[in-house]
Amino acid sequence: MGLVHGERAMRSRFVVLCALIWCTWLHLATGFYLPGVAPNDYRQGDRVALDVNHVSPRATGAKNRLRSVIAYDYYYPKFHFCQPADGPKAKSESLGAILFGDRIYNSPVELYFLRNTTCNTLCQAHIPADDARFINGRIRDNYALNWLIDGLPVVRDVGHFSHDELSTPNGPPVLGLELGTAAAAGAKKEAYFNNHYEIRVLYHQVDATRYRIVGLEGVPQSKQSLVDGKVTCDTSNRMVLSESSDSTVAFTYTVVWVPSDITWGTRWDAYLLTYDSQIHWFSIINSMVVIIFLTGMIAMVLVRTLRKDIARYNSMEAQEDLQEDFGWKLVHGDVFRPPAHYRLLSVLVGNGCQLFYMAVITLLFAAMGFLSPSNRGSLATMLLCFYVFFSVAAGYNTSRIYKMFGGSQVKRTIALSALLVPGLIFLMVFCLNFFLIGSHSSGAVPAGTLLAVIDDWFYLILTFLQLYGYSQ
């Protein structure tokens, strides 16, 4: 007994010693940037990469309705966008970014820091009538191009970023540059294809030679740039892709560098700022009134029922052998009886605990600033990692509840917990992936990513089985 107390005392002294050592190191603490979110410094004349993401539908109208849910790769052959001289190269992305449909490639757009250019020609594309019909359909469905510079997505509305301070006079920023515009022309909307882009890059000067990018705006325009075989941007004629004959399109762009007082640390505020943040008091009061009304009705029914039962019990003779249970006493012992399918209940409760812990810890990390928006896909990746990690909690709660109900087949129950909910989710994603592949969508998950998910799934099963060994 004395040996046990001695070991406990030694452990307590060790913990206190570690705490004291940790406190003495507090003065050495310094700030740091998380991997992938450190600022990039540029100098005048440096090459700035413009990356392109998928072409995706954008919500329109007062109700923000989507007309389509299929996104396409930027270099999908039917779009005929200009490609780099050595071909497009995919950027390395996280697992979460791939699962959420990001497909980022390099682009042939050449930007050099603080070097304004006008009407640069990217290429000339020959668009057949069938592809023109496809593009016009995507224009009418309000598809948009998603460009990135230094991790910042392009914003459509020019003037959204003020040069002196961050201001948002026109509401939330509109992400992406529309593929084209559709105007009513008789019974069918006329589609105008945007082939000229004005790129406005906002920068902040750190010192005499270093600069940082703090904003990206763009204005797409439709121009009939080819005039007598020459490319010109000084034209008011709009580009219309013919659906009955082939068309030739010249892609051009203009680059403007704009100084700004927005710092690098606040450049995401325009994207993350909450708009229309007024409290909807009427909806809150309406919900509270409904809850109070329903609670009162249920309370009245229960009180009347219990009052009648208690009165009947008090009026009966005290002969327990002749007395029969009725009313609420018929079910008062059901809470101590196991349900009919307690194995399934145990599995669902365990997986629910797993999802709850995953959500809470992910929100905690996000509130602490570990999930930067510049690190694309970090939120989804963190969710997947915590989902796998908290499989221990799912296995523990599943086995604990199953044993509480008197179950004896713990191994089979733990295996079911590892297979049922993740298996249903994976089966649903796998089936939907075939539809996305058939639609040539960029949202289709590649085979390598699916194998990585399956690998995590098997790790989940092994964790459950190991947990069973520790729980005995």
PDB file of N, CA and C in Angstrom, residues 400-449:
ATOM      1  N   ARG A 400     -20.003   0.289 -25.016  1.00  0.00           N
ATOM      2  CA  ARG A 400     -20.511   0.553 -23.664  1.00  0.00           C
ATOM      3  C   ARG A 400     -22.036   0.421 -23.613  1.00  0.00           C
ATOM      4  N   ILE A 401     -22.734   1.027 -24.579  1.00  0.00           N
ATOM      5  CA  ILE A 401     -24.199   0.960 -24.599  1.00  0.00           C
ATOM      6  C   ILE A 401     -24.668  -0.462 -24.887  1.00  0.00           C
ATOM      7  N   TYR A 402     -23.961  -1.131 -25.793  1.00  0.00           N
ATOM      8  CA  TYR A 402     -24.353  -2.506 -26.132  1.00  0.00           C
ATOM      9  C   TYR A 402     -24.212  -3.424 -24.916  1.00  0.00           C
ATOM     10  N   LYS A 403     -23.141  -3.281 -24.159  1.00  0.00           N
ATOM     11  CA  LYS A 403     -22.966  -4.096 -22.957  1.00  0.00           C
ATOM     12  C   LYS A 403     -23.980  -3.723 -21.882  1.00  0.00           C
ATOM     13  N   MET A 404     -24.340  -2.449 -21.816  1.00  0.00           N
ATOM     14  CA  MET A 404     -25.325  -2.021 -20.823  1.00  0.00           C
ATOM     15  C   MET A 404     -26.674  -2.698 -21.051  1.00  0.00           C
ATOM     16  N   PHE A 405     -26.995  -2.969 -22.326  1.00  0.00           N
ATOM     17  CA  PHE A 405     -28.236  -3.662 -22.650  1.00  0.00           C
ATOM     18  C   PHE A 405     -28.111  -5.181 -22.521  1.00  0.00           C
ATOM     19  N   GLY A 406     -26.939  -5.651 -22.141  1.00  0.00           N
ATOM     20  CA  GLY A 406     -26.756  -7.080 -21.939  1.00  0.00           C
ATOM     21  C   GLY A 406     -26.317  -7.834 -23.173  1.00  0.00           C
ATOM     22  N   GLY A 407     -25.807  -7.148 -24.187  1.00  0.00           N
ATOM     23  CA  GLY A 407     -25.357  -7.818 -25.392  1.00  0.00           C
ATOM     24  C   GLY A 407     -24.065  -8.581 -25.175  1.00  0.00           C
ATOM     25  N   SER A 408     -23.891  -9.649 -25.924  1.00  0.00           N
ATOM     26  CA  SER A 408     -22.706 -10.496 -25.778  1.00  0.00           C
ATOM     27  C   SER A 408     -21.825 -10.521 -27.025  1.00  0.00           C
ATOM     28  N   GLN A 409     -22.344 -10.125 -28.176  1.00  0.00           N
ATOM     29  CA  GLN A 409     -21.581 -10.162 -29.431  1.00  0.00           C
ATOM     30  C   GLN A 409     -20.949  -8.785 -29.684  1.00  0.00           C
ATOM     31  N   VAL A 410     -19.953  -8.465 -28.867  1.00  0.00           N
ATOM     32  CA  VAL A 410     -19.356  -7.130 -28.918  1.00  0.00           C
ATOM     33  C   VAL A 410     -18.537  -6.945 -30.192  1.00  0.00           C
ATOM     34  N   LYS A 411     -17.794  -7.969 -30.589  1.00  0.00           N
ATOM     35  CA  LYS A 411     -16.961  -7.842 -31.788  1.00  0.00           C
ATOM     36  C   LYS A 411     -17.808  -7.561 -33.026  1.00  0.00           C
ATOM     37  N   ARG A 412     -18.889  -8.287 -33.156  1.00  0.00           N
ATOM     38  CA  ARG A 412     -19.762  -8.087 -34.316  1.00  0.00           C
ATOM     39  C   ARG A 412     -20.396  -6.690 -34.287  1.00  0.00           C
ATOM     40  N   THR A 413     -20.737  -6.218 -33.112  1.00  0.00           N
ATOM     41  CA  THR A 413     -21.340  -4.889 -32.994  1.00  0.00           C
ATOM     42  C   THR A 413     -20.340  -3.796 -33.347  1.00  0.00           C
ATOM     43  N   ILE A 414     -19.092  -3.952 -32.905  1.00  0.00           N
ATOM     44  CA  ILE A 414     -18.070  -2.961 -33.224  1.00  0.00           C
ATOM     45  C   ILE A 414     -17.790  -2.954 -34.723  1.00  0.00           C
ATOM     46  N   ALA A 415     -17.736  -4.133 -35.331  1.00  0.00           N
ATOM     47  CA  ALA A 415     -17.547  -4.189 -36.784  1.00  0.00           C
ATOM     48  C   ALA A 415     -18.713  -3.534 -37.518  1.00  0.00           C
ATOM     49  N   LEU A 416     -19.931  -3.734 -37.025  1.00  0.00           N
ATOM     50  CA  LEU A 416     -21.096  -3.091 -37.636  1.00  0.00           C
ATOM     51  C   LEU A 416     -21.021  -1.578 -37.487  1.00  0.00           C
ATOM     52  N   SER A 417     -20.528  -1.113 -36.346  1.00  0.00           N
ATOM     53  CA  SER A 417     -20.378   0.326 -36.143  1.00  0.00           C
ATOM     54  C   SER A 417     -19.362   0.926 -37.098  1.00  0.00           C
ATOM     55  N   ALA A 418     -18.331   0.151 -37.431  1.00  0.00           N
ATOM     56  CA  ALA A 418     -17.319   0.644 -38.364  1.00  0.00           C
ATOM     57  C   ALA A 418     -17.778   0.593 -39.807  1.00  0.00           C
ATOM     58  N   LEU A 419     -18.772  -0.242 -40.106  1.00  0.00           N
ATOM     59  CA  LEU A 419     -19.175  -0.448 -41.500  1.00  0.00           C
ATOM     60  C   LEU A 419     -20.479   0.242 -41.870  1.00  0.00           C
ATOM     61  N   LEU A 420     -21.410   0.351 -40.949  1.00  0.00           N
ATOM     62  CA  LEU A 420     -22.764   0.764 -41.311  1.00  0.00           C
ATOM     63  C   LEU A 420     -22.822   2.209 -41.795  1.00  0.00           C
ATOM     64  N   VAL A 421     -22.576   3.162 -40.914  1.00  0.00           N
ATOM     65  CA  VAL A 421     -22.719   4.576 -41.286  1.00  0.00           C
ATOM     66  C   VAL A 421     -21.656   5.008 -42.291  1.00  0.00           C
ATOM     67  N   PRO A 422     -20.348   4.738 -42.058  1.00  0.00           N
ATOM     68  CA  PRO A 422     -19.374   5.110 -43.099  1.00  0.00           C
ATOM     69  C   PRO A 422     -19.626   4.398 -44.420  1.00  0.00           C
ATOM     70  N   GLY A 423     -20.085   3.144 -44.348  1.00  0.00           N
ATOM     71  CA  GLY A 423     -20.351   2.412 -45.583  1.00  0.00           C
ATOM     72  C   GLY A 423     -21.493   3.010 -46.378  1.00  0.00           C
ATOM     73  N   LEU A 424     -22.560   3.429 -45.695  1.00  0.00           N
ATOM     74  CA  LEU A 424     -23.684   4.057 -46.392  1.00  0.00           C
ATOM     75  C   LEU A 424     -23.265   5.374 -47.032  1.00  0.00           C
ATOM     76  N   ILE A 425     -22.474   6.154 -46.305  1.00  0.00           N
ATOM     77  CA  ILE A 425     -22.004   7.430 -46.862  1.00  0.00           C
ATOM     78  C   ILE A 425     -21.110   7.194 -48.071  1.00  0.00           C
ATOM     79  N   PHE A 426     -20.187   6.250 -47.945  1.00  0.00           N
ATOM     80  CA  PHE A 426     -19.286   5.970 -49.062  1.00  0.00           C
ATOM     81  C   PHE A 426     -20.049   5.421 -50.261  1.00  0.00           C
ATOM     82  N   LEU A 427     -21.038   4.575 -50.021  1.00  0.00           N
ATOM     83  CA  LEU A 427     -21.832   4.028 -51.125  1.00  0.00           C
ATOM     84  C   LEU A 427     -22.598   5.136 -51.851  1.00  0.00           C
ATOM     85  N   MET A 428     -23.129   6.081 -51.105  1.00  0.00           N
ATOM     86  CA  MET A 428     -23.853   7.183 -51.721  1.00  0.00           C
ATOM     87  C   MET A 428     -22.911   8.050 -52.553  1.00  0.00           C
ATOM     88  N   VAL A 429     -21.732   8.365 -51.990  1.00  0.00           N
ATOM     89  CA  VAL A 429     -20.756   9.169 -52.736  1.00  0.00           C
ATOM     90  C   VAL A 429     -20.277   8.418 -53.973  1.00  0.00           C
ATOM     91  N   PHE A 430     -20.071   7.120 -53.841  1.00  0.00           N
ATOM     92  CA  PHE A 430     -19.595   6.311 -54.963  1.00  0.00           C
ATOM     93  C   PHE A 430     -20.613   6.302 -56.102  1.00  0.00           C
ATOM     94  N   CYS A 431     -21.891   6.180 -55.770  1.00  0.00           N
ATOM     95  CA  CYS A 431     -22.933   6.176 -56.812  1.00  0.00           C
ATOM     96  C   CYS A 431     -23.064   7.547 -57.461  1.00  0.00           C
ATOM     97  N   LEU A 432     -23.054   8.610 -56.653  1.00  0.00           N
ATOM     98  CA  LEU A 432     -23.146   9.952 -57.223  1.00  0.00           C
ATOM     99  C   LEU A 432     -21.935  10.275 -58.082  1.00  0.00           C
ATOM    100  N   ASN A 433     -20.798   9.685 -57.752  1.00  0.00           N
ATOM    101  CA  ASN A 433     -19.595   9.949 -58.523  1.00  0.00           C
ATOM    102  C   ASN A 433     -19.732   9.460 -59.963  1.00  0.00           C
ATOM    103  N   PHE A 434     -20.465   8.381 -60.176  1.00  0.00           N
ATOM    104  CA  PHE A 434     -20.686   7.895 -61.537  1.00  0.00           C
ATOM    105  C   PHE A 434     -21.508   8.891 -62.353  1.00  0.00           C
ATOM    106  N   PHE A 435     -22.504   9.506 -61.727  1.00  0.00           N
ATOM    107  CA  PHE A 435     -23.286  10.515 -62.432  1.00  0.00           C
ATOM    108  C   PHE A 435     -22.414  11.721 -62.792  1.00  0.00           C
ATOM    109  N   LEU A 436     -21.521  12.121 -61.881  1.00  0.00           N
ATOM    110  CA  LEU A 436     -20.638  13.253 -62.164  1.00  0.00           C
ATOM    111  C   LEU A 436     -19.649  12.914 -63.273  1.00  0.00           C
ATOM    112  N   ILE A 437     -19.157  11.686 -63.283  1.00  0.00           N
ATOM    113  CA  ILE A 437     -18.253  11.276 -64.359  1.00  0.00           C
ATOM    114  C   ILE A 437     -18.977  11.288 -65.695  1.00  0.00           C
ATOM    115  N   GLY A 438     -20.210  10.808 -65.711  1.00  0.00           N
ATOM    116  CA  GLY A 438     -20.985  10.827 -66.944  1.00  0.00           C
ATOM    117  C   GLY A 438     -21.294  12.222 -67.438  1.00  0.00           C
ATOM    118  N   SER A 439     -21.351  13.200 -66.528  1.00  0.00           N
ATOM    119  CA  SER A 439     -21.605  14.597 -66.904  1.00  0.00           C
ATOM    120  C   SER A 439     -20.323  15.360 -67.191  1.00  0.00           C
ATOM    121  N   HIS A 440     -19.157  14.700 -67.138  1.00  0.00           N
ATOM    122  CA  HIS A 440     -17.851  15.333 -67.359  1.00  0.00           C
ATOM    123  C   HIS A 440     -17.622  16.474 -66.363  1.00  0.00           C
ATOM    124  N   SER A 441     -18.076  16.272 -65.142  1.00  0.00           N
ATOM    125  CA  SER A 441     -17.967  17.313 -64.128  1.00  0.00           C
ATOM    126  C   SER A 441     -16.617  17.243 -63.435  1.00  0.00           C
ATOM    127  N   SER A 442     -16.113  18.422 -63.048  1.00  0.00           N
ATOM    128  CA  SER A 442     -14.877  18.465 -62.275  1.00  0.00           C
ATOM    129  C   SER A 442     -15.092  18.008 -60.842  1.00  0.00           C
ATOM    130  N   GLY A 443     -16.351  17.918 -60.416  1.00  0.00           N
ATOM    131  CA  GLY A 443     -16.637  17.459 -59.068  1.00  0.00           C
ATOM    132  C   GLY A 443     -16.491  15.967 -58.881  1.00  0.00           C
ATOM    133  N   ALA A 444     -16.285  15.215 -59.966  1.00  0.00           N
ATOM    134  CA  ALA A 444     -16.077  13.771 -59.840  1.00  0.00           C
ATOM    135  C   ALA A 444     -14.776  13.502 -59.086  1.00  0.00           C
ATOM    136  N   VAL A 445     -14.848  12.664 -58.077  1.00  0.00           N
ATOM    137  CA  VAL A 445     -13.677  12.373 -57.249  1.00  0.00           C
ATOM    138  C   VAL A 445     -12.757  11.423 -57.994  1.00  0.00           C
ATOM    139  N   PRO A 446     -11.461  11.751 -58.123  1.00  0.00           N
ATOM    140  CA  PRO A 446     -10.533  10.848 -58.819  1.00  0.00           C
ATOM    141  C   PRO A 446     -10.380   9.519 -58.089  1.00  0.00           C
ATOM    142  N   ALA A 447      -9.912   8.523 -58.830  1.00  0.00           N
ATOM    143  CA  ALA A 447      -9.757   7.184 -58.260  1.00  0.00           C
ATOM    144  C   ALA A 447      -8.747   7.179 -57.120  1.00  0.00           C
ATOM    145  N   GLY A 448      -7.659   7.953 -57.255  1.00  0.00           N
ATOM    146  CA  GLY A 448      -6.665   8.000 -56.189  1.00  0.00           C
ATOM    147  C   GLY A 448      -7.220   8.559 -54.896  1.00  0.00           C
ATOM    148  N   THR A 449      -8.080   9.564 -55.004  1.00  0.00           N
ATOM    149  CA  THR A 449      -8.698  10.128 -53.807  1.00  0.00           C
ATOM    150  C   THR A 449      -9.654   9.136 -53.165  1.00  0.00           C
TER     151      THR A 449
END
